[in-house]
Short mmCIF file of C-alpha atoms in Angstrom, two decimals:
data_model
loop_
_atom_site.label_atom_id
_atom_site.label_comp_id
_atom_site.label_asym_id
_atom_site.label_seq_id
_atom_site.Cartn_x
_atom_site.Cartn_y
_atom_site.Cartn_z
CA GLN E 287 -42.81 87.01 -14.98
CA VAL E 288 -41.86 90.71 -16.47
CA GLN E 289 -42.44 92.23 -19.86
CA LEU E 290 -40.31 94.94 -21.06
CA VAL E 291 -41.09 97.11 -24.27
CA GLU E 292 -38.87 99.61 -25.76
CA SER E 293 -39.97 102.78 -27.80
CA GLY E 294 -38.52 106.14 -28.88
CA GLY E 295 -36.09 105.09 -31.43
CA GLY E 296 -36.14 106.22 -34.97
CA LEU E 297 -34.06 108.04 -37.67
CA VAL E 298 -32.05 111.15 -36.36
CA GLN E 299 -29.00 113.19 -37.87
CA ALA E 300 -25.57 112.75 -36.50
CA GLY E 301 -25.34 115.25 -33.55
CA GLY E 302 -29.00 115.03 -32.60
CA ASN E 303 -30.83 113.50 -29.66
CA LEU E 304 -33.24 110.72 -28.63
CA ARG E 305 -34.95 109.62 -25.77
CA LEU E 306 -35.50 106.02 -25.40
CA SER E 307 -38.21 104.47 -22.98
CA CYS E 308 -38.72 101.04 -21.27
CA ALA E 309 -41.98 100.30 -20.18
CA ALA E 310 -42.30 97.43 -17.67
CA SER E 311 -45.38 95.18 -16.74
CA GLY E 312 -46.10 92.32 -14.50
CA ARG E 313 -44.75 91.78 -11.15
CA ILE E 314 -41.27 91.81 -9.87
CA PHE E 315 -40.43 90.58 -6.47
CA GLY E 316 -37.48 91.97 -4.49
CA ALA E 317 -34.83 94.22 -5.67
CA TYR E 318 -34.00 94.37 -9.57
CA GLY E 319 -31.43 96.56 -11.59
CA MET E 320 -32.02 97.85 -15.18
CA GLY E 321 -29.67 97.93 -18.28
CA TRP E 322 -29.27 99.14 -21.96
CA PHE E 323 -27.78 96.90 -24.44
CA ARG E 324 -27.25 97.23 -28.35
CA GLN E 325 -26.52 95.19 -31.36
CA ALA E 326 -25.56 96.55 -34.49
CA PRO E 327 -25.93 94.28 -37.80
CA GLY E 328 -22.93 91.77 -37.70
CA LYS E 329 -21.88 92.58 -34.38
CA GLU E 330 -22.56 91.12 -31.02
CA ARG E 331 -24.83 92.68 -28.25
CA GLU E 332 -22.84 94.91 -26.32
CA PHE E 333 -23.33 96.85 -23.07
CA VAL E 334 -24.45 100.55 -23.08
CA ALA E 335 -25.58 101.41 -19.55
CA SER E 336 -27.11 100.10 -16.28
CA ILE E 337 -28.54 101.54 -13.20
CA SER E 338 -28.79 99.76 -9.72
CA TRP E 339 -31.88 98.93 -7.85
CA SER E 340 -31.38 101.93 -5.65
CA GLY E 341 -30.64 104.25 -8.49
CA ALA E 342 -27.32 105.55 -6.61
CA SER E 343 -25.11 103.52 -8.97
CA THR E 344 -24.56 103.77 -12.74
CA ALA E 345 -22.37 102.57 -15.30
CA TYR E 346 -21.63 103.38 -19.14
CA ALA E 347 -19.78 101.93 -21.69
CA ASP E 348 -16.67 104.17 -22.67
CA SER E 349 -18.16 104.63 -26.15
CA VAL E 350 -21.25 106.46 -24.90
CA LYS E 351 -19.65 107.81 -21.60
CA GLY E 352 -20.62 111.56 -21.38
CA ARG E 353 -23.11 111.43 -24.06
CA PHE E 354 -25.96 109.00 -22.99
CA THR E 355 -27.75 109.11 -19.53
CA ILE E 356 -29.86 106.89 -17.50
CA PRO E 357 -31.99 109.10 -15.23
CA ARG E 358 -31.54 108.09 -11.58
CA ASP E 359 -35.18 108.94 -10.63
CA TYR E 360 -36.98 106.76 -12.96
CA GLY E 361 -40.45 105.12 -12.03
CA LYS E 362 -40.96 101.43 -10.89
CA ASP E 363 -42.54 100.92 -14.24
CA THR E 364 -40.50 103.05 -16.40
CA MET E 365 -36.65 103.50 -17.53
CA TYR E 366 -35.19 105.97 -19.83
CA LEU E 367 -32.26 106.47 -21.66
CA GLN E 368 -31.31 109.92 -22.81
CA MET E 369 -28.90 110.11 -25.73
CA ASN E 370 -27.29 113.10 -26.75
CA SER E 371 -24.55 113.86 -29.45
CA LEU E 372 -25.47 110.81 -31.50
CA LYS E 373 -23.00 109.28 -33.91
CA SER E 374 -23.15 107.16 -36.94
CA GLU E 375 -21.45 104.26 -34.81
CA ASP E 376 -24.62 104.26 -32.35
CA THR E 377 -26.52 102.87 -34.91
CA ALA E 378 -28.07 99.59 -33.62
CA VAL E 379 -31.15 98.00 -32.24
CA TYR E 380 -31.54 99.05 -28.21
CA TYR E 381 -32.62 96.50 -25.77
CA CYS E 382 -33.81 97.04 -22.24
CA ALA E 383 -33.50 94.43 -19.79
CA SER E 384 -33.76 93.61 -15.97
CA VAL E 385 -32.00 91.71 -13.61
CA ARG E 386 -32.53 90.54 -10.02
CA GLY E 387 -30.67 91.84 -7.22
CA THR E 388 -29.19 94.89 -5.83
CA SER E 389 -25.76 94.79 -7.71
CA LEU E 390 -24.98 96.78 -10.74
CA SER E 391 -24.46 94.42 -13.80
CA MET E 392 -22.96 95.02 -17.43
CA ILE E 393 -23.21 91.37 -18.27
CA ALA E 394 -25.88 90.71 -20.80
CA ARG E 395 -26.00 86.72 -19.72
CA GLN E 396 -26.84 87.91 -16.24
CA TYR E 397 -30.03 89.86 -17.08
CA ASP E 398 -33.30 87.85 -16.77
CA TYR E 399 -35.93 89.71 -18.76
CA TRP E 400 -35.52 91.57 -22.16
CA GLY E 401 -37.55 93.91 -24.25
CA GLN E 402 -38.05 93.39 -28.20
CA GLY E 403 -35.70 96.05 -29.00
CA THR E 404 -36.16 99.43 -30.76
CA GLN E 405 -34.11 100.64 -33.97
CA VAL E 406 -32.02 103.92 -33.76
CA THR E 407 -30.39 104.96 -37.05
CA VAL E 408 -28.12 107.84 -36.82
CA SER E 409 -27.37 109.36 -40.26
CA SER E 410 -24.29 111.64 -41.26
#
C-alpha cells in the first residue's frame, strides 16, 4: 500500500513558474515508475509527464514539452514537477501516480496508486 500526497499548487500569473511535489509513504516492493496527470473542468484526465524507475527515461505530453520537467534525481519518497512558462490552458487539478514495473507509462489506467490532486490556476 502506497499513499501519495501532492502539494505546491496555487494561483500564478501566465508566464510564471510553479514547482509541484509528490510525497510518498508506505512500502513499495520492486521497481516502479512515477507520473503526473491533470484534469481540467469538463475534460478527461490527461497525461502530463512520467519518469522511469531508473530515472534514465522521461516522457512529456506535447502540450508541456519544453516547459515542464521531472528531475531525474528525485528521492525514493519525493517526486517533483517543475512547471515553467505557465499558460492559462495549464489550469487543472494535477495528480501524481505510481506504477509497478520498469517501463515508462503514459496510460492512466496502468497506474496503481494516485494522490488526491493539487489545484493549479493560471491567470492571464
